[in-house]
CSV table of C-alpha atoms and ligand atoms in Angstrom, one decimal:
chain,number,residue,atom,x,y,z
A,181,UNK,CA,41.6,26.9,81.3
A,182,UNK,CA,38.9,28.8,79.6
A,183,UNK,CA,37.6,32.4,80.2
A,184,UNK,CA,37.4,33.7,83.7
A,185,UNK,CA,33.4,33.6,84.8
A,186,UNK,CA,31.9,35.1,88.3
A,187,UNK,CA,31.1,31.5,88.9
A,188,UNK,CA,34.9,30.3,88.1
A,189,UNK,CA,36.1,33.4,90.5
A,190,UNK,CA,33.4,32.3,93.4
A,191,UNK,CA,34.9,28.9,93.2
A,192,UNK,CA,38.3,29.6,94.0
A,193,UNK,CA,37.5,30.7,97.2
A,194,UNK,CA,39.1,28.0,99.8
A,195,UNK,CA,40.4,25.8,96.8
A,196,UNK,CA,43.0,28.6,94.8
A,197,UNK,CA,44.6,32.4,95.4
A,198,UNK,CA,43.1,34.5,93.0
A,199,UNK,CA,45.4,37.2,91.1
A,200,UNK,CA,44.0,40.6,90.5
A,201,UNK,CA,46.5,43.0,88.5
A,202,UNK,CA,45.5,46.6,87.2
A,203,UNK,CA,46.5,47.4,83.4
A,204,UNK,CA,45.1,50.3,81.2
A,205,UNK,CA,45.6,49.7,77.3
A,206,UNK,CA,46.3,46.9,75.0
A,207,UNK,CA,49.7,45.9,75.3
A,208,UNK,CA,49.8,46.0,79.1
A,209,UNK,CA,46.3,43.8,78.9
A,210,UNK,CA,47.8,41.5,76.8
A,211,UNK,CA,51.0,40.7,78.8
A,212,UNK,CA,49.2,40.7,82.1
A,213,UNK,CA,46.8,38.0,80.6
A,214,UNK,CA,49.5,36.2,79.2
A,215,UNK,CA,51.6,35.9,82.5
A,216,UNK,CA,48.0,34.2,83.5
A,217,UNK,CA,46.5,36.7,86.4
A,218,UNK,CA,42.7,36.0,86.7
A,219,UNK,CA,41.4,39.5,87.0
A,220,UNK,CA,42.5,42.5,85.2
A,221,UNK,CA,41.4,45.5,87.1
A,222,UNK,CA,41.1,48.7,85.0
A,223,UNK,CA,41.8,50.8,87.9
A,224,UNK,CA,40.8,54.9,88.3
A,225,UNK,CA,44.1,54.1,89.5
A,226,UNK,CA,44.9,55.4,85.8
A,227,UNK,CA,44.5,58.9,86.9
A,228,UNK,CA,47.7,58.8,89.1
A,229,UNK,CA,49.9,56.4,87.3
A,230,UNK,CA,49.3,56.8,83.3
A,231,UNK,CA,47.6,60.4,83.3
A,232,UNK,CA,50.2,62.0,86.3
A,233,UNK,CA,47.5,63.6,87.9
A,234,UNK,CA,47.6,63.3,92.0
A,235,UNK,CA,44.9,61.8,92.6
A,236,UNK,CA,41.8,59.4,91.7
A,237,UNK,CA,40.0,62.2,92.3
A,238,UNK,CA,40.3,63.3,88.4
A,239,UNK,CA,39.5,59.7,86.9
A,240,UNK,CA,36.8,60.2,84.8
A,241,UNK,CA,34.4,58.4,83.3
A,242,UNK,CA,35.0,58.8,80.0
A,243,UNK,CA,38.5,58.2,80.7
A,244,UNK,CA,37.3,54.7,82.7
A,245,UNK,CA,35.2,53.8,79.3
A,246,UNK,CA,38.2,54.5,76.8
A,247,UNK,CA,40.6,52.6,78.9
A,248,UNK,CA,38.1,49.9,79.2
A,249,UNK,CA,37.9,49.5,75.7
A,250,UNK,CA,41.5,49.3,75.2
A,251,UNK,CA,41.4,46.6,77.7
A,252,UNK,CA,38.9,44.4,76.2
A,253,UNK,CA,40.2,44.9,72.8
A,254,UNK,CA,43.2,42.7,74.0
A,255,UNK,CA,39.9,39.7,74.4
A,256,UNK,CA,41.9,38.4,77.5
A,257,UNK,CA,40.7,35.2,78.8
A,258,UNK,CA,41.1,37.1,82.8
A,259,UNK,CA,38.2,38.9,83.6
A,260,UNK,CA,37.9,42.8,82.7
A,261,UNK,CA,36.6,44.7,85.9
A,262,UNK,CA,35.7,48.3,85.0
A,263,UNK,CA,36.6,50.6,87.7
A,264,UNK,CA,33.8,53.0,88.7
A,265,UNK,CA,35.2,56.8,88.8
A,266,UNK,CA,34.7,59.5,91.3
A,267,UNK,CA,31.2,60.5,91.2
A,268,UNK,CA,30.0,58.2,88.9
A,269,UNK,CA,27.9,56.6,91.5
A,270,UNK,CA,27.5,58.8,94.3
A,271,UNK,CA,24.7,60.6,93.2
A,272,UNK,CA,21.8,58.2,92.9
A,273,UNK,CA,21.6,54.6,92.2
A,274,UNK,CA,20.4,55.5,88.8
A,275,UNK,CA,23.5,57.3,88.2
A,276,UNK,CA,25.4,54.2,89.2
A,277,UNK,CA,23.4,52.0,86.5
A,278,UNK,CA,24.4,54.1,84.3
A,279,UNK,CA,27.8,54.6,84.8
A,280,UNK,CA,27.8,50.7,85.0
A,281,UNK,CA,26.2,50.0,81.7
A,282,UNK,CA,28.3,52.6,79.8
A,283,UNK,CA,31.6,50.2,81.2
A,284,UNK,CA,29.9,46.9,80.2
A,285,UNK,CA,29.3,48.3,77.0
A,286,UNK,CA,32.9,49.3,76.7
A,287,UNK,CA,34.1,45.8,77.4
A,288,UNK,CA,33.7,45.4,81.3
A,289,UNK,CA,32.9,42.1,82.5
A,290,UNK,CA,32.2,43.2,86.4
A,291,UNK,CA,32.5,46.7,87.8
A,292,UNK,CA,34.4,47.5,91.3
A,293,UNK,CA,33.2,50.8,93.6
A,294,UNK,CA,34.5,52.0,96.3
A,295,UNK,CA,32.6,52.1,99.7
A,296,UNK,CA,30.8,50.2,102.1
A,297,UNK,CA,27.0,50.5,104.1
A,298,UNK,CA,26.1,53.5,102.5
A,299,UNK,CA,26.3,52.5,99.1
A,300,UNK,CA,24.6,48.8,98.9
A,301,UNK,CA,21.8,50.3,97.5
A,302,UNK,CA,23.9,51.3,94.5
A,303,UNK,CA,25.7,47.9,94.5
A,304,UNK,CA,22.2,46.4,94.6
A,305,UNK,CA,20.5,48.3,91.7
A,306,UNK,CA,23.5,47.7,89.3
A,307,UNK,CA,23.6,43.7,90.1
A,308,UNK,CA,19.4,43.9,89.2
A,309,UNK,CA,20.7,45.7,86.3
A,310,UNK,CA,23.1,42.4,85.3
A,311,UNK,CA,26.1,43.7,85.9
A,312,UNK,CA,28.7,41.7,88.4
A,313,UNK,CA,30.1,43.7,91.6
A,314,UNK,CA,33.6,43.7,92.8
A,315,UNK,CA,32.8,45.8,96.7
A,316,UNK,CA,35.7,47.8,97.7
A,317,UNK,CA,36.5,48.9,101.5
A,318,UNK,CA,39.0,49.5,103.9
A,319,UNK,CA,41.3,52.6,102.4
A,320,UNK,CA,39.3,53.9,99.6
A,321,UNK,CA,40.9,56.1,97.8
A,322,UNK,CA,38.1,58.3,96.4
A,323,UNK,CA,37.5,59.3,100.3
A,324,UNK,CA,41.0,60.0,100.9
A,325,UNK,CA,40.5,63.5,102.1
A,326,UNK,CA,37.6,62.6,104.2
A,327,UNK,CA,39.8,59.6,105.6
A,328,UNK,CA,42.6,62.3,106.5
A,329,UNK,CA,45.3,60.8,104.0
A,330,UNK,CA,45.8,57.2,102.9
A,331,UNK,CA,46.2,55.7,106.2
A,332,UNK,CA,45.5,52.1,107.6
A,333,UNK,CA,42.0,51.6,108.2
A,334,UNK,CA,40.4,49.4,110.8
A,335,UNK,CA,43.0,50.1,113.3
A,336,UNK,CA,40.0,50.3,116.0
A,337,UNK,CA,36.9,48.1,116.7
A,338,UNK,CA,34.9,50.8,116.3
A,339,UNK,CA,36.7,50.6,112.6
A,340,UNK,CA,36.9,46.8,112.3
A,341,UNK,CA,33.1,46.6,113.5
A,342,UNK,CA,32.0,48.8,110.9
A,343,UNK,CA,34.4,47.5,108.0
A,344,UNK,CA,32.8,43.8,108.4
A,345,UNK,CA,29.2,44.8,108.5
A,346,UNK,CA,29.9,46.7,105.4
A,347,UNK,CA,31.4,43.7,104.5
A,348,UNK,CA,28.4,41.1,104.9
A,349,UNK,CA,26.0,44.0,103.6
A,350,UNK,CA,27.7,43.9,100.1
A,351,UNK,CA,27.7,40.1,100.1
A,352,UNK,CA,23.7,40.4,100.3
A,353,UNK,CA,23.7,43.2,98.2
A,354,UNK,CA,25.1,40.5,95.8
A,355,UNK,CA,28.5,41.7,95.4
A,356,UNK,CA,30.5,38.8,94.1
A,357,UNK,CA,33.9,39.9,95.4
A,358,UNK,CA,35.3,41.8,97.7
A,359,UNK,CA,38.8,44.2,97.4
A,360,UNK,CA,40.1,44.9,100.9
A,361,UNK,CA,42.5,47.5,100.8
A,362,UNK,CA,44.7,49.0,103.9
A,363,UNK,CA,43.4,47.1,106.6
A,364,UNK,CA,44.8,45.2,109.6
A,365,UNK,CA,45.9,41.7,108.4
A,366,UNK,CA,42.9,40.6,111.3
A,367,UNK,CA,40.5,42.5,110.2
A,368,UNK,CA,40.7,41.2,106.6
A,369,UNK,CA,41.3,37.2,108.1
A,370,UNK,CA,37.8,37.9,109.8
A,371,UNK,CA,36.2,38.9,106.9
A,372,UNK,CA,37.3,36.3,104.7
A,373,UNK,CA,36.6,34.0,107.2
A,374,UNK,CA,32.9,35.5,107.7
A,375,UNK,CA,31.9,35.8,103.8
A,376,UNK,CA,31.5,33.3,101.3
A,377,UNK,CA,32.3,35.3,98.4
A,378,UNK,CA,36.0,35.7,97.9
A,379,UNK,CA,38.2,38.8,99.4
A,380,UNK,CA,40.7,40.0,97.1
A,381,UNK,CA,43.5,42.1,98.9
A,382,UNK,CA,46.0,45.1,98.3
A,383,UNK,CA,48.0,45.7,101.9
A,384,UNK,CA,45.7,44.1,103.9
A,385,UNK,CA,48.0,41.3,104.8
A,386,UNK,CA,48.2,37.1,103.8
A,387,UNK,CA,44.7,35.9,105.3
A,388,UNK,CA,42.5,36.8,102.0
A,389,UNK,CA,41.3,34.9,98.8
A,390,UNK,CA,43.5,36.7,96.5
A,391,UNK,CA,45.5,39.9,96.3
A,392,UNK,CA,45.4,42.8,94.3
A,393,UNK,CA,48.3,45.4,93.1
A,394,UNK,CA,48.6,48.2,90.6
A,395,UNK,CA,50.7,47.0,87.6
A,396,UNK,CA,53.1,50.2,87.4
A,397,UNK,CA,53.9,49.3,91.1
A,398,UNK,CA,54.8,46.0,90.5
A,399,UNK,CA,56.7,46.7,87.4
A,400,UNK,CA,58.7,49.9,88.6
A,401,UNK,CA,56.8,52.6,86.2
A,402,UNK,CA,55.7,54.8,89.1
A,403,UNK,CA,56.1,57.9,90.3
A,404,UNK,CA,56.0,56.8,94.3
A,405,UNK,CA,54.5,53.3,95.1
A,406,UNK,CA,52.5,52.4,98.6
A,407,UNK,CA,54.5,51.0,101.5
A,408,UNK,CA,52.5,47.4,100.9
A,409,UNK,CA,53.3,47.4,97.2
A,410,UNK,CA,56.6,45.0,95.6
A,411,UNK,CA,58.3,46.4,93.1
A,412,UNK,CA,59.3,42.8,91.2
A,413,UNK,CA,61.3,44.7,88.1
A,414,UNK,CA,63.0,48.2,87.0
A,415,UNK,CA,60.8,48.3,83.7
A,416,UNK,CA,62.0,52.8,84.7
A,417,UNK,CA,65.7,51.9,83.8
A,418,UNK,CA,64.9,49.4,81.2
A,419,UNK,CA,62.7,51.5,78.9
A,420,UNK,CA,65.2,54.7,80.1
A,421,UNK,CA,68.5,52.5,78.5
A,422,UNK,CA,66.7,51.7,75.7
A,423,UNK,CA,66.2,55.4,74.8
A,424,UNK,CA,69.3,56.7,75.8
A,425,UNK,CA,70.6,54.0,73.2
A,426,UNK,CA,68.7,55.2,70.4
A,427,UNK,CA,69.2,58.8,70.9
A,428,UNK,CA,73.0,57.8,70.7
A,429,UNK,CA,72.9,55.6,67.6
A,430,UNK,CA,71.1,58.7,66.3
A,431,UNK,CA,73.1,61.1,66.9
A,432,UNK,CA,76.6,59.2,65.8
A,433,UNK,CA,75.2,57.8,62.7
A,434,UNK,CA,74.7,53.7,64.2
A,435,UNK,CA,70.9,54.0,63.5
A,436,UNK,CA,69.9,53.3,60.8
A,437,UNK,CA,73.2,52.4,59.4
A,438,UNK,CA,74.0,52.2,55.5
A,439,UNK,CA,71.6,50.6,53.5
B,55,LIG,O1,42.3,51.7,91.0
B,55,LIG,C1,43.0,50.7,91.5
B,55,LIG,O2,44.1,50.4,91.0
B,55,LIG,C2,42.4,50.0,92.6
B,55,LIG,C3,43.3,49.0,93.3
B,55,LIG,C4,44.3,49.7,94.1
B,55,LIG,C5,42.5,48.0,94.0
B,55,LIG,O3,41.3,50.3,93.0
């Protein structure tokens, strides 16, 4: 199969799950492509889980954009969606373009931001600009502290009503995906069931297109992982035994050995 298009992602909706997976630099890119994922999400996620910091708050764009690069300069045949950092779009839709163009230029194949109704306009003005959208709603991290914590959204329909109008307004605002994160399992089955663009999903239960998880969850590198998250290996104790090994050889004399 060749490179992963916006048309080859629009047409697995009802016919194939799509898997998203997060990864930050070249090696990481490399293996996640080569384990055959179909999007490779370079995630602001990077602030908490490569740069320690607490939040997505500090992601930055420059930090996006290098990142980016490091992605794309593993030429995966998944698709590279750039992340779009705090306050890299909130300003103005002009401010969004050009946050956009800087990721495409560093390799970004489709940018994701955060937020729903209030920011189709943005979503809008960077798809005129020729630059595919990946929406994002439910728990949105950037809003955490205006969301009181990373809790489950869409718990009322008050919630659920506004999460799928936000839904359908990025569909026409000609987002071509859709990440649902942190919502009740119902409230993402009625979205996918309402769009026709796919729904890709991180805790948001079974009835979506496709899911979505952060790499250093799913491999064991981070510091705390989300309830919804599977850890599938211990790459912590792996890369820790390796070390400890070395330093031993070291220290006795086993590495390098006599030449
Ligand atoms: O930054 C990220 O890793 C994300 C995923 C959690 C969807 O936005």
């Amino acid at each position: 199969m060749g490179k992963v298009t916006v048309r080859k992602i629009l047409k697995m909706k009802g016919s194939r799950r799509i898997v998203m997976i997060t990864a930050y630099d070249y090696p990481t890119a490399r293996i996640v492509d080569e384990a055959g994922v179909d999007m490779i999400l370079v995630g602001d996620s990077l602030a908490m889980v490569v740069l320690g910091h607490e939040s997505t708050l500090q992601a930055r764009l420059e930090d996006m954009v290098r990142h980016t690069e490091a992605v794309a300069r593993a030429r995966p045949r998944a698709m590279v969606v750039g992340d779009m950092p705090f306050g890299s779009y909130e300003p103005s839709s002009t401010r969004a373009v050009e946050s956009a163009i800087a990721l495409a230029r560093a390799g970004a194949e489709a940018v994701k931001l955060e937020g729903g109704s209030e920011y189709v306009d943005r979503v809008r003005a960077i798809v005129n600009a020729g630059i595919p959208v990946v929406g994002h709603i439910g728990l949105t991290p950037q809003r955490y502290l205006a969301l009181g914590g990373y809790r489950m959204q869409g718990r009322s329909e008050a919630e659920a009503r506004e999460l799928v109008r936000s839904a359908v307004e990025l569909e026409a605002a000609g987002a071509f995906a859709l990440v649902i994160e942190y919502t009740s399992p119902d409230v993402a089955r009625s979205i996918t069931d309402k769009l026709s663009i796919p729904t890709i999903c991180i805790g948001s239960g079974p009835h979506c297109d496709g899911q979505v998880l952060v790499l250093h969850d799913v491999i064991g590198l981070a510091r705390e992982s989300p309830p919804f998250a599977k850890r599938y290996r211990d790459a912590w104790s792996l890369i820790l035994e390796a070390v400890k090994e070395y330093a031993s050889d070291v220290r006795s004399g086993r590495f390098p050995g006599q030449s």
